[in-house]
GROMACS .gro file of C-alpha atoms in nm:
model
  187
    1MET     CA    1  -0.001   0.001  -0.004
    2SER     CA    2   0.274   0.245   0.080
    3ILE     CA    3   0.458   0.172  -0.239
    4SER     CA    4   0.156   0.267  -0.456
    5ARG     CA    5   0.099   0.571  -0.235
    6SER     CA    6   0.465   0.668  -0.296
    7TYR     CA    7   0.411   0.651  -0.673
    8LEU     CA    8   0.093   0.852  -0.641
    9THR     CA    9   0.269   1.112  -0.442
   10SER     CA   10   0.542   1.139  -0.705
   11PHE     CA   11   0.281   1.171  -0.979
   12VAL     CA   12   0.091   1.437  -0.783
   13ASN     CA   13   0.405   1.637  -0.735
   14ALA     CA   14   0.500   1.613  -1.102
   15SER     CA   15   0.144   1.707  -1.199
   16LYS     CA   16   0.160   2.009  -0.971
   17LEU     CA   17   0.490   2.113  -1.127
   18PHE     CA   18   0.336   2.068  -1.477
   19GLY     CA   19   0.041   2.283  -1.374
   20VAL     CA   20   0.259   2.566  -1.247
   21ALA     CA   21   0.484   2.548  -1.554
   22GLY     CA   22   0.183   2.543  -1.789
   23CYS     CA   23   0.038   2.848  -1.612
   24GLY     CA   24   0.376   3.019  -1.664
   25VAL     CA   25   0.408   2.933  -2.031
   26MET     CA   26   0.059   3.044  -2.102
   27THR     CA   27   0.109   3.372  -1.916
   28GLY     CA   28   0.428   3.441  -2.118
   29LEU     CA   29   0.273   3.339  -2.447
   30SER     CA   30  -0.035   3.567  -2.390
   31LEU     CA   31   0.175   3.859  -2.263
   32THR     CA   32   0.416   3.840  -2.556
   33GLY     CA   33   0.133   3.852  -2.806
   34SER     CA   34  -0.061   4.138  -2.649
   35MET     CA   35   0.221   4.357  -2.513
   36ASN     CA   36   0.506   4.305  -2.765
   37THR     CA   37   0.398   4.151  -3.091
   38MET     CA   38   0.072   4.335  -3.156
   39PRO     CA   39   0.203   4.690  -3.071
   40ALA     CA   40   0.509   4.621  -3.290
   41LEU     CA   41   0.286   4.516  -3.578
   42LEU     CA   42   0.059   4.810  -3.538
   43GLN     CA   43   0.361   5.049  -3.552
   44SER     CA   44   0.502   4.874  -3.854
   45ASN     CA   45   0.426   5.004  -4.202
   46LEU     CA   46   0.273   4.683  -4.321
   47PRO     CA   47  -0.023   4.711  -4.554
   48THR     CA   48  -0.364   4.636  -4.391
   49ASP     CA   49  -0.401   4.297  -4.559
   50LYS     CA   50  -0.055   4.192  -4.442
   51LEU     CA   51  -0.145   4.295  -4.087
   52VAL     CA   52  -0.453   4.078  -4.096
   53GLU     CA   53  -0.254   3.784  -4.241
   54VAL     CA   54   0.019   3.817  -3.978
   55TRP     CA   55  -0.235   3.836  -3.694
   56TYR     CA   56  -0.414   3.535  -3.833
   57ASN     CA   57  -0.094   3.325  -3.866
   58LEU     CA   58   0.032   3.423  -3.522
   59THR     CA   59  -0.294   3.341  -3.349
   60ARG     CA   60  -0.335   3.022  -3.537
   61GLU     CA   61   0.018   2.894  -3.462
   62SER     CA   62   0.001   3.005  -3.094
   63GLY     CA   63  -0.342   2.837  -3.069
   64LEU     CA   64  -0.188   2.507  -3.171
   65ILE     CA   65   0.026   2.528  -2.851
   66ALA     CA   66  -0.220   2.721  -2.628
   67MET     CA   67  -0.532   2.497  -2.642
   68PRO     CA   68  -0.373   2.160  -2.559
   69LEU     CA   69  -0.138   2.319  -2.301
   70THR     CA   70  -0.422   2.499  -2.135
   71LEU     CA   71  -0.644   2.187  -2.128
   72SER     CA   72  -0.368   1.969  -1.992
   73THR     CA   73  -0.270   2.235  -1.730
   74ILE     CA   74  -0.637   2.254  -1.616
   75SER     CA   75  -0.644   1.875  -1.589
   76ALA     CA   76  -0.323   1.871  -1.387
   77LEU     CA   77  -0.433   2.143  -1.150
   78PHE     CA   78  -0.774   1.981  -1.089
   79PHE     CA   79  -0.609   1.641  -1.040
   80VAL     CA   80  -0.367   1.777  -0.780
   81ALA     CA   81  -0.641   1.974  -0.616
   82TYR     CA   82  -0.856   1.662  -0.580
   83GLN     CA   83  -0.561   1.456  -0.453
   84ARG     CA   84  -0.470   1.719  -0.194
   85TYR     CA   85  -0.834   1.739  -0.083
   86ALA     CA   86  -0.885   1.362  -0.067
   87HIS     CA   87  -0.542   1.276   0.073
   88PRO     CA   88  -0.404   1.583   0.249
   89PRO     CA   89  -0.029   1.572   0.323
   90LEU     CA   90   0.083   1.492   0.677
   91LEU     CA   91   0.223   1.837   0.718
   92HIS     CA   92  -0.089   2.019   0.615
   93ALA     CA   93  -0.048   2.394   0.610
   94THR     CA   94  -0.244   2.674   0.451
   95THR     CA   95  -0.064   2.837   0.161
   96LEU     CA   96  -0.182   3.190   0.139
   97SER     CA   97  -0.198   3.215   0.520
   98PHE     CA   98  -0.050   3.564   0.521
   99TYR     CA   99  -0.356   3.679   0.322
  100ILE     CA  100  -0.640   3.448   0.391
  101PRO     CA  101  -0.643   3.091   0.527
  102ILE     CA  102  -0.692   2.879   0.226
  103SER     CA  103  -0.591   2.514   0.168
  104GLU     CA  104  -0.364   2.399  -0.112
  105ALA     CA  105  -0.648   2.203  -0.259
  106VAL     CA  106  -0.878   2.507  -0.275
  107GLN     CA  107  -0.597   2.727  -0.410
  108LEU     CA  108  -0.508   2.484  -0.689
  109GLY     CA  109  -0.879   2.432  -0.764
  110LEU     CA  110  -0.923   2.809  -0.802
  111SER     CA  111  -0.619   2.825  -1.028
  112GLY     CA  112  -0.770   2.558  -1.253
  113ALA     CA  113  -1.120   2.729  -1.246
  114LEU     CA  114  -0.954   3.056  -1.350
  115LEU     CA  115  -0.806   2.883  -1.653
  116VAL     CA  116  -1.150   2.749  -1.739
  117GLY     CA  117  -1.269   3.108  -1.714
  118VAL     CA  118  -1.002   3.209  -1.966
  119GLY     CA  119  -1.165   2.974  -2.218
  120PHE     CA  120  -1.507   3.125  -2.157
  121TYR     CA  121  -1.361   3.481  -2.173
  122THR     CA  122  -1.198   3.406  -2.508
  123ARG     CA  123  -1.503   3.236  -2.645
  124PHE     CA  124  -1.774   3.473  -2.537
  125LEU     CA  125  -1.597   3.812  -2.510
  126MET     CA  126  -1.298   3.804  -2.743
  127LYS     CA  127  -1.441   3.612  -3.039
  128PRO     CA  128  -1.753   3.818  -3.092
  129ARG     CA  129  -1.579   4.150  -3.038
  130THR     CA  130  -1.268   4.106  -3.251
  131ILE     CA  131  -1.166   3.757  -3.358
  132HIS     CA  132  -1.473   3.679  -3.584
  133ARG     CA  133  -1.436   4.019  -3.764
  134LEU     CA  134  -1.063   3.967  -3.816
  135ILE     CA  135  -1.113   3.614  -3.945
  136GLU     CA  136  -1.386   3.738  -4.179
  137ARG     CA  137  -1.140   4.003  -4.315
  138LYS     CA  138  -0.884   3.731  -4.371
  139ARG     CA  139  -1.140   3.532  -4.573
  140THR     CA  140  -1.214   3.850  -4.774
  141ILE     CA  141  -0.844   3.888  -4.847
  142ASP     CA  142  -0.817   3.520  -4.954
  143VAL     CA  143  -1.119   3.551  -5.183
  144ALA     CA  144  -0.984   3.870  -5.349
  145ARG     CA  145  -0.641   3.710  -5.405
  146ASN     CA  146  -0.795   3.395  -5.553
  147ARG     CA  147  -0.986   3.620  -5.801
  148GLY     CA  148  -0.666   3.811  -5.882
  149VAL     CA  149  -0.798   4.150  -5.758
  150PRO     CA  150  -0.648   4.355  -5.479
  151PRO     CA  151  -0.832   4.319  -5.147
  152ILE     CA  152  -1.036   4.613  -5.031
  153ILE     CA  153  -1.028   4.637  -4.653
  154ASP     CA  154  -1.112   4.918  -4.412
  155ALA     CA  155  -0.766   5.005  -4.266
  156GLY     CA  156  -0.916   5.193  -3.964
  157GLY     CA  157  -1.149   4.904  -3.880
  158VAL     CA  158  -0.855   4.658  -3.890
  159GLU     CA  159  -0.637   4.875  -3.669
  160THR     CA  160  -0.923   4.925  -3.424
  161ASP     CA  161  -0.989   4.545  -3.412
  162LEU     CA  162  -0.626   4.472  -3.359
  163GLN     CA  163  -0.595   4.721  -3.080
  164SER     CA  164  -0.915   4.584  -2.925
  165TRP     CA  165  -0.776   4.233  -2.953
  166SER     CA  166  -0.452   4.339  -2.788
  167THR     CA  167  -0.638   4.501  -2.496
  168LEU     CA  168  -0.868   4.205  -2.447
  169SER     CA  169  -0.571   3.977  -2.466
  170ARG     CA  170  -0.393   4.171  -2.197
  171PHE     CA  171  -0.686   4.108  -1.959
  172ARG     CA  172  -0.661   3.745  -2.053
  173SER     CA  173  -0.290   3.754  -1.968
  174GLY     CA  174  -0.383   3.888  -1.631
  175MET     CA  175  -0.611   3.591  -1.577
  176PHE     CA  176  -0.326   3.355  -1.670
  177ALA     CA  177  -0.093   3.546  -1.432
  178THR     CA  178  -0.336   3.525  -1.153
  179ALA     CA  179  -0.372   3.144  -1.201
  180LEU     CA  180   0.003   3.120  -1.203
  181ALA     CA  181   0.029   3.325  -0.877
  182LEU     CA  182  -0.229   3.102  -0.711
  183ALA     CA  183  -0.054   2.779  -0.822
  184ILE     CA  184   0.306   2.893  -0.756
  185THR     CA  185   0.235   3.004  -0.406
  186THR     CA  186   0.142   2.647  -0.302
  187TYR     CA  187   0.508   2.560  -0.299
   0.00000   0.00000   0.00000
C-alpha cells in the first residue's frame, strides 16, 4: 500500500509542477502577443491585408500550442487539487496564510477554475468583439487574391480590431498570471 502511495505522491508532485509550468508558459505566451507583438505590428508600415494575415498566422500558430497546453494544465491542477483534498499531506499547512487561510487544494482548484474562465472569456468576449471580424477580413483577403484582384479592406477598422484584440488579450494575460500566482504560491 505504501509503495503505490509513494508512486501516487510522485505523480501528484509532477502534476503540480506541470500545472505551475503550464500557467507560466501560457502567461508568457499571452503577454508576448498582447504587449510586444501586436504593438510592434501596429507600428510597422505593413499594408492592412498583411497585418490581418500576420495576426491570423500568429494566433493560429500560438493556438496550436495554447489549447492543448491549457487543457492539460487545467487537468493537472484539478487532479492535484482533488488529490490534496482527498489525501491531504501529513504536514498540512495553509498556503496563502498571510492573506487568507486557504488550503492548497482550494488554491489549486481556484487556479484551474480561473483557466476554465479564460476559455469562456476568449469564447464569449474576445471572439464576438474582434476575432470573428478579423477572421472574416482574412477570408475576404483570400477570396480577393484567388480572384486576382487587390483586397479592399477598411484600414481603420482593422487597426481598431487589432488594438481591441490586444487590450482584451492583456486582460486574458492577467487571468493567466493570477492562475500562475495562485498555483506557484502553493510551494
